[in-house]
Short mmCIF file of C-alpha atoms in Angstrom, two decimals:
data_model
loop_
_atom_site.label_atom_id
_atom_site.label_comp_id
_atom_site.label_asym_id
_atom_site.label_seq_id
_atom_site.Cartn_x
_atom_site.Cartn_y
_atom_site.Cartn_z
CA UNK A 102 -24.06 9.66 -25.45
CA UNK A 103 -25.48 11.98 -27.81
CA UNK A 104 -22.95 12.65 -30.34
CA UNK A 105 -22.85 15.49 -32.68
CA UNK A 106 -20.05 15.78 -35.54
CA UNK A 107 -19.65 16.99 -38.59
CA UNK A 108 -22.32 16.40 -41.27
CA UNK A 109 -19.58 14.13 -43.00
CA UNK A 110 -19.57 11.71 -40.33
CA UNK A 111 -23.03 11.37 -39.24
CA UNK A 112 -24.86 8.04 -39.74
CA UNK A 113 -27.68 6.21 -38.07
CA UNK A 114 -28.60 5.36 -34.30
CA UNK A 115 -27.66 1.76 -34.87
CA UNK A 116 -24.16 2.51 -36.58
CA UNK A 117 -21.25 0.33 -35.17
CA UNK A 118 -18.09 1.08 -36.20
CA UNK A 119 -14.07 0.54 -35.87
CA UNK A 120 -13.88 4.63 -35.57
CA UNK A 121 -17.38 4.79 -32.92
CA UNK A 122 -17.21 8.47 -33.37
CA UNK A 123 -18.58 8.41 -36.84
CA UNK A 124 -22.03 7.34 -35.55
CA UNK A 125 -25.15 10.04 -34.56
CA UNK A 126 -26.95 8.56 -31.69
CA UNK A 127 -29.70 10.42 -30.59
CA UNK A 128 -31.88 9.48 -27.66
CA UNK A 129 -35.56 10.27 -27.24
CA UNK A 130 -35.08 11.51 -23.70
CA UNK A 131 -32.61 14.01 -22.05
CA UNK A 132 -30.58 12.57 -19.85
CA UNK A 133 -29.67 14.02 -16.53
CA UNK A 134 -26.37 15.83 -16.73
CA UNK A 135 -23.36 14.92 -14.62
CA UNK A 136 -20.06 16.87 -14.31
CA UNK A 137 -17.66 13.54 -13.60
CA UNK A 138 -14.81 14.54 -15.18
CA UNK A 139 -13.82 11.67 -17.96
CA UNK A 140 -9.95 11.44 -19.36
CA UNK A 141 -10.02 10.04 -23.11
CA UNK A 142 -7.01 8.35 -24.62
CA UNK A 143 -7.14 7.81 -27.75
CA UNK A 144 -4.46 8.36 -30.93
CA UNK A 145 -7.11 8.82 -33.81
CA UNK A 146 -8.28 12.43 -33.90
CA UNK A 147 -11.68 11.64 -35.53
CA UNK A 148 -12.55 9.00 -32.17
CA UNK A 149 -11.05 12.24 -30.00
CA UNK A 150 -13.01 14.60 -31.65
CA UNK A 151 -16.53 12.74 -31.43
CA UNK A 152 -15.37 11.94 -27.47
CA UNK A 153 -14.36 15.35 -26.72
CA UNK A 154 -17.84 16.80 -28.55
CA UNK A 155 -20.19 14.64 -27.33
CA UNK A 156 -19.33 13.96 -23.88
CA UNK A 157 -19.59 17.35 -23.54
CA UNK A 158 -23.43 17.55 -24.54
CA UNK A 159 -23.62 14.60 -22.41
CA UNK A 160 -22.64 16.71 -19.42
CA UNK A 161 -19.40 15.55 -18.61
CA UNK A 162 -16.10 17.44 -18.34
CA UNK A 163 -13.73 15.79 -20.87
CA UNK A 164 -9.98 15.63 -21.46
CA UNK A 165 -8.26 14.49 -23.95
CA UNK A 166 -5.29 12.63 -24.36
CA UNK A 167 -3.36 11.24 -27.73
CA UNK A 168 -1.56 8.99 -26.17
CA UNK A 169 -0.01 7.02 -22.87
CA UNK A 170 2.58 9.48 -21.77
CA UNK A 171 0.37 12.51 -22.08
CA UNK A 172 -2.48 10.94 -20.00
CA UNK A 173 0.11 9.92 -17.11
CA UNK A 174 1.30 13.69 -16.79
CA UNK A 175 -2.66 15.28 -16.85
CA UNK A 176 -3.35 12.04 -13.84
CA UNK A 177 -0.55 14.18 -12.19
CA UNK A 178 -2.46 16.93 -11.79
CA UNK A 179 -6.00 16.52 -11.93
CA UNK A 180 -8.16 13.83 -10.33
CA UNK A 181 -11.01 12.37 -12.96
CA UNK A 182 -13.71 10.39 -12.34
CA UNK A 183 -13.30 7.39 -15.37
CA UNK A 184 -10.54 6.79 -17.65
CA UNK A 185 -11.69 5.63 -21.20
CA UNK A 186 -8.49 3.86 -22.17
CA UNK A 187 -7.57 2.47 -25.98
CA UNK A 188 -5.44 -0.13 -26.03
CA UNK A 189 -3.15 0.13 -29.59
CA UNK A 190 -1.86 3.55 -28.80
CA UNK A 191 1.78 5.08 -29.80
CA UNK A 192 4.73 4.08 -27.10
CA UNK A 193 3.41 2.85 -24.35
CA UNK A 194 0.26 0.56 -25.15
CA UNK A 195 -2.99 0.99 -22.74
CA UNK A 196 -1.92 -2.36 -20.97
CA UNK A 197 1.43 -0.64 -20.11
CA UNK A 198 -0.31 2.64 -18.62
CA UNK A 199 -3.11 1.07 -16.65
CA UNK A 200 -0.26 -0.94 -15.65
CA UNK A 201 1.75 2.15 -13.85
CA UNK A 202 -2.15 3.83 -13.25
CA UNK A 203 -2.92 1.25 -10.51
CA UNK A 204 0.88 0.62 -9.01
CA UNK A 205 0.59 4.64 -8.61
CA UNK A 206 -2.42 3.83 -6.50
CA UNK A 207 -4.67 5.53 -8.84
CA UNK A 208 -8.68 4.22 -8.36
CA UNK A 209 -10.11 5.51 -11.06
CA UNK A 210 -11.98 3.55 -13.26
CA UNK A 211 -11.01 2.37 -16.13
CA UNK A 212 -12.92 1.08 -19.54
CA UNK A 213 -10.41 -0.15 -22.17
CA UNK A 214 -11.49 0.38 -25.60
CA UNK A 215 -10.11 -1.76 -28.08
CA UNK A 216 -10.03 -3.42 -31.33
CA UNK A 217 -8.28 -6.74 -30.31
CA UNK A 218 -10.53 -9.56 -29.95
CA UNK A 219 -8.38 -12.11 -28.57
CA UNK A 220 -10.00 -13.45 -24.70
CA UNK A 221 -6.24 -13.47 -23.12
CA UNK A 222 -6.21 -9.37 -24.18
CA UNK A 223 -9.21 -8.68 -22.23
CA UNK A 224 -8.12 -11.02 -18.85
CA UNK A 225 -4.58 -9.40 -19.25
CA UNK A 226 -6.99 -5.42 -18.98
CA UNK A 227 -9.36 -6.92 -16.38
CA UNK A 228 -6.14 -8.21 -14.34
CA UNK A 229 -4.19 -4.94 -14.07
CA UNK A 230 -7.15 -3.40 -12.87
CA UNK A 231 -9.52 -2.44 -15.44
CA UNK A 232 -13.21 -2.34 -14.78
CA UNK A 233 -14.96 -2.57 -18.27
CA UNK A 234 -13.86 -3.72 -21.79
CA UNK A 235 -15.67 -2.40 -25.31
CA UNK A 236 -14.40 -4.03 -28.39
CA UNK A 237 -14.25 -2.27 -31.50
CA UNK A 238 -16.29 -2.00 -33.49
CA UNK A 239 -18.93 -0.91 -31.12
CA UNK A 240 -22.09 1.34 -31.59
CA UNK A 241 -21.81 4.17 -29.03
CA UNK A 242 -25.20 3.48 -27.09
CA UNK A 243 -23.27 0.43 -25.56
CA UNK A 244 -20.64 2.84 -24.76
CA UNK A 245 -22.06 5.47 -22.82
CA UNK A 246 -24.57 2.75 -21.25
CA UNK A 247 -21.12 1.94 -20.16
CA UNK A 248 -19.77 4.88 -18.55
CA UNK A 249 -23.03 5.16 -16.46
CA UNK A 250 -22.86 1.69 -15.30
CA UNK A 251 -19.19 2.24 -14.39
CA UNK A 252 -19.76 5.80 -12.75
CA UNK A 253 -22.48 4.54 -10.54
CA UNK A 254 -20.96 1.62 -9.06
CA UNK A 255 -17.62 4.24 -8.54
CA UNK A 256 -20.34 6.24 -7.07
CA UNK A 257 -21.75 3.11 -4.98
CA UNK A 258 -17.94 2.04 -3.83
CA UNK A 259 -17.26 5.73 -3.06
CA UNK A 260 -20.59 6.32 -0.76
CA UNK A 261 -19.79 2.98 0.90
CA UNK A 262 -16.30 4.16 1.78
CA UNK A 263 -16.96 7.49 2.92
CA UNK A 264 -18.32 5.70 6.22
CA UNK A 265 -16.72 2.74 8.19
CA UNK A 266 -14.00 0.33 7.36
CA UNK A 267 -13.17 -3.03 8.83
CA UNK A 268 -10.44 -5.71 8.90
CA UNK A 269 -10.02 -7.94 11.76
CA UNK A 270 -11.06 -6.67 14.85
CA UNK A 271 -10.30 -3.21 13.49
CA UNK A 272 -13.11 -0.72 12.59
CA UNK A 273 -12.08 2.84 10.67
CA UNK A 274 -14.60 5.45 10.87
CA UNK A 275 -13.82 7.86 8.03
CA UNK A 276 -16.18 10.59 9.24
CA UNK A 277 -15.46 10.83 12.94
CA UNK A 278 -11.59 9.91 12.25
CA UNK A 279 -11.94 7.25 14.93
CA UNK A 280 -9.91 3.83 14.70
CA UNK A 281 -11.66 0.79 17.14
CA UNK A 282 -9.55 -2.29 17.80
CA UNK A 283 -11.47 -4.69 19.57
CA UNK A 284 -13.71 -1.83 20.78
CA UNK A 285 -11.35 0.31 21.84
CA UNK A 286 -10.27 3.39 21.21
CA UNK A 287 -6.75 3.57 19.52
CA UNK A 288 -5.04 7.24 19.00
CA UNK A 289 -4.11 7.96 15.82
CA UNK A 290 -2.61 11.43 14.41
CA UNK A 291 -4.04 12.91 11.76
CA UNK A 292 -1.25 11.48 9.58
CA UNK A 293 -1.46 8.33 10.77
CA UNK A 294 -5.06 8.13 9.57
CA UNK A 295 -4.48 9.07 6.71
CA UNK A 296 -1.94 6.55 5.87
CA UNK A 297 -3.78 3.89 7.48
CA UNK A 298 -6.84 4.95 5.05
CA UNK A 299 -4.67 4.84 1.86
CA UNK A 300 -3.39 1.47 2.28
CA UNK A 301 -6.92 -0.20 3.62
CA UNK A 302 -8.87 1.11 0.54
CA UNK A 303 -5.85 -0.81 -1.91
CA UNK A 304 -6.26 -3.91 -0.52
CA UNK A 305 -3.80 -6.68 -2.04
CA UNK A 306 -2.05 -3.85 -3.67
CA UNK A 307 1.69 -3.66 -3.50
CA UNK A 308 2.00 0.74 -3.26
CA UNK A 309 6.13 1.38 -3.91
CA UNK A 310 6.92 4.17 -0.75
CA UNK A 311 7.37 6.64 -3.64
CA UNK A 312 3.08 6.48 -4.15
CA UNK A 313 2.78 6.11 -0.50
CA UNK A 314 5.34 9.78 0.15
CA UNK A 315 3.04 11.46 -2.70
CA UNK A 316 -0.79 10.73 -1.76
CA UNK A 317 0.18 10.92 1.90
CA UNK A 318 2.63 13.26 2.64
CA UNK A 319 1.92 15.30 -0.54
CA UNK A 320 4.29 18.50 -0.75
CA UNK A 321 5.20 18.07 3.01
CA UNK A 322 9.12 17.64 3.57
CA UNK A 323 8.95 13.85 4.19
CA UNK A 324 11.74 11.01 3.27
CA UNK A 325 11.13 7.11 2.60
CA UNK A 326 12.39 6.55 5.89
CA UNK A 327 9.39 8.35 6.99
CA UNK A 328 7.00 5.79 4.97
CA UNK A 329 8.74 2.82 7.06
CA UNK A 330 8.25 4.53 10.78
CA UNK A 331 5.05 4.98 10.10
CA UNK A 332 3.97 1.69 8.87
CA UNK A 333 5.80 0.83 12.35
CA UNK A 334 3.97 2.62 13.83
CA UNK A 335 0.57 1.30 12.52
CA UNK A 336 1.76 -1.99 13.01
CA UNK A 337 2.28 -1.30 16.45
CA UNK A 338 -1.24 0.12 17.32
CA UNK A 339 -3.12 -2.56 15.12
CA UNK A 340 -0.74 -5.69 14.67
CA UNK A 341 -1.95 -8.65 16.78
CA UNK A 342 2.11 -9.06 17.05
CA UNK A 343 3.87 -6.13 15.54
CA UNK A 344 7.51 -8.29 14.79
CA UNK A 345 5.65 -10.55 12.78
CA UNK A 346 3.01 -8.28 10.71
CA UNK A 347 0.08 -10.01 9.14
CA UNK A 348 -1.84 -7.54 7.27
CA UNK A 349 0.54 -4.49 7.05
CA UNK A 350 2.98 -6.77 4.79
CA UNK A 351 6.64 -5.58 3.51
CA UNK A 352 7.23 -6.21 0.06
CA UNK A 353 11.08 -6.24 -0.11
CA UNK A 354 12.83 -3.55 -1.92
CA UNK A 355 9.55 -2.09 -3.07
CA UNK A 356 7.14 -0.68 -0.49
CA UNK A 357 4.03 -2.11 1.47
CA UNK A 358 0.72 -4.36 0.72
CA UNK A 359 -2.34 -4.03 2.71
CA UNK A 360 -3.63 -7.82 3.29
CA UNK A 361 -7.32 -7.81 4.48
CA UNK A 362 -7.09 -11.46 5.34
CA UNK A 363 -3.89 -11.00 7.62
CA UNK A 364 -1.50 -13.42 5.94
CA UNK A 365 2.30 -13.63 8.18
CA UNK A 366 5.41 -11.79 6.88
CA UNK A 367 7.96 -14.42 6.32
CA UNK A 368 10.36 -11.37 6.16
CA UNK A 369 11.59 -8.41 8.36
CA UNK A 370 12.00 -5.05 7.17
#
């Protein structure tokens, strides 16, 4: 990242710091610009300010965030591409947010930046769902050698998924909107699909109905009954025995995992 700030702040290309945008890192080739859009959240204005200026020359679309609560309600509204996520921030700490990030069903991915050292701080980040982990203090090469690693295997993941799918006997093409159970045909409305789709890209991931009603159904008059008939209904079309579901699983009082494997429900909706 090629960061520009004020003449106060500049220092050399090697600079590593607790406050990484107080560092000048110049490159001796342009880069190639991308427009991923890339949500910083950080409390301390100086970091912010650096982030906001130089990802910007960098090509990217920032936005910027001070703190957990504000970066929830912009995920709301706008998709991004990476989330660069400190952990010591005011109210809600970056473990908390990634925390209710990923059991919204957002994929984005995440890099936590943080000045903790401690191992058990960066398992507890990699086990909510982060992707990377920068410690502070950190020169700002490593960081934005970071975010392209980061985008491009996002990139990779999302190429991958734009074609088939499989579990099972199952196969989900996502460009012809075809489902195949053991080489068959099986109908599926357009809704259907689309539910099926959401739940087989969050593998192992227990999605409330609440996420489900929002990604799904969007603004469409729908209730959280309508979450559990369909789920029946995808059962029913896919289940090797529908009454006793092994990879459409019910969490109880919560909403719905998608289990690749196939392991049995030991409980009825």
């Amino acid at each position: 990242m090629h960061l520009a700030l004020p003449e106060k702040m500049r220092h050399n290309q090697t600079c590593v710091t607790t406050a990484p945008a107080e560092c000048l890192l110049t490159t001796s080739a342009a880069h190639p610009a991308t427009n991923a859009k890339i949500l910083a959240v950080e409390d301390d204005p100086a970091i912010r300010e650096g982030l906001n200026i130089n990802l910007s020359l960098e090509g990217y679309r920032p936005i910027m965030a001070a703190d957990g609560e504000r970066a929830l309600a912009i995920l709301e509204r706008e998709r991004v591409d990476l989330i660069l996520l400190d952990v010591m921030l005011p109210g809600r700490n970056g473990f908390e947010v990634l925390r209710t990030i990923r059991a919204r069903g957002i994929d984005v991915p995440v890099i936590m930046l943080t000045a903790r050292i401690d191992e058990a701080d960066k398992v507890l980040g990699l086990e909510l769902g982060a992707d990377d982990y920068v410690t502070k203090p950190f020169g700002l090469g490593e960081l934005r050698a970071r975010i392209r690693a980061t985008l491009r295997r996002a990139n990779a993941k999302t190429a991958a998924a734009t074609t088939t799918m499989a579990f099972a006997d199952v196969e989900i093409d996502r460009i012809a909107h075809r489902v195949r159970k053991g080489g068959a045909d099986i109908p599926m409305t357009a809704r259907e699909f689309s539910l099926l789709v959401f739940l087989v890209d969050r593998p192992d991931r227990v999605l409330t109905r609440e996420i489900l009603l929002q990604h799904v159904w969007s603004t469409e008059h729908a209730t959280l009954r309508t979450v559990d008939n369909f789920v029946m209904r995808l059962r029913a079309k896919l289940e090797p025995t529908p009454e006793s579901p092994r990879y459409f699983e019910t969490v109880r009082g919560i909403g719905y995992r998608f289990s690749a494997a196939g392991t049995e429900e030991s409980s009825k909706e």
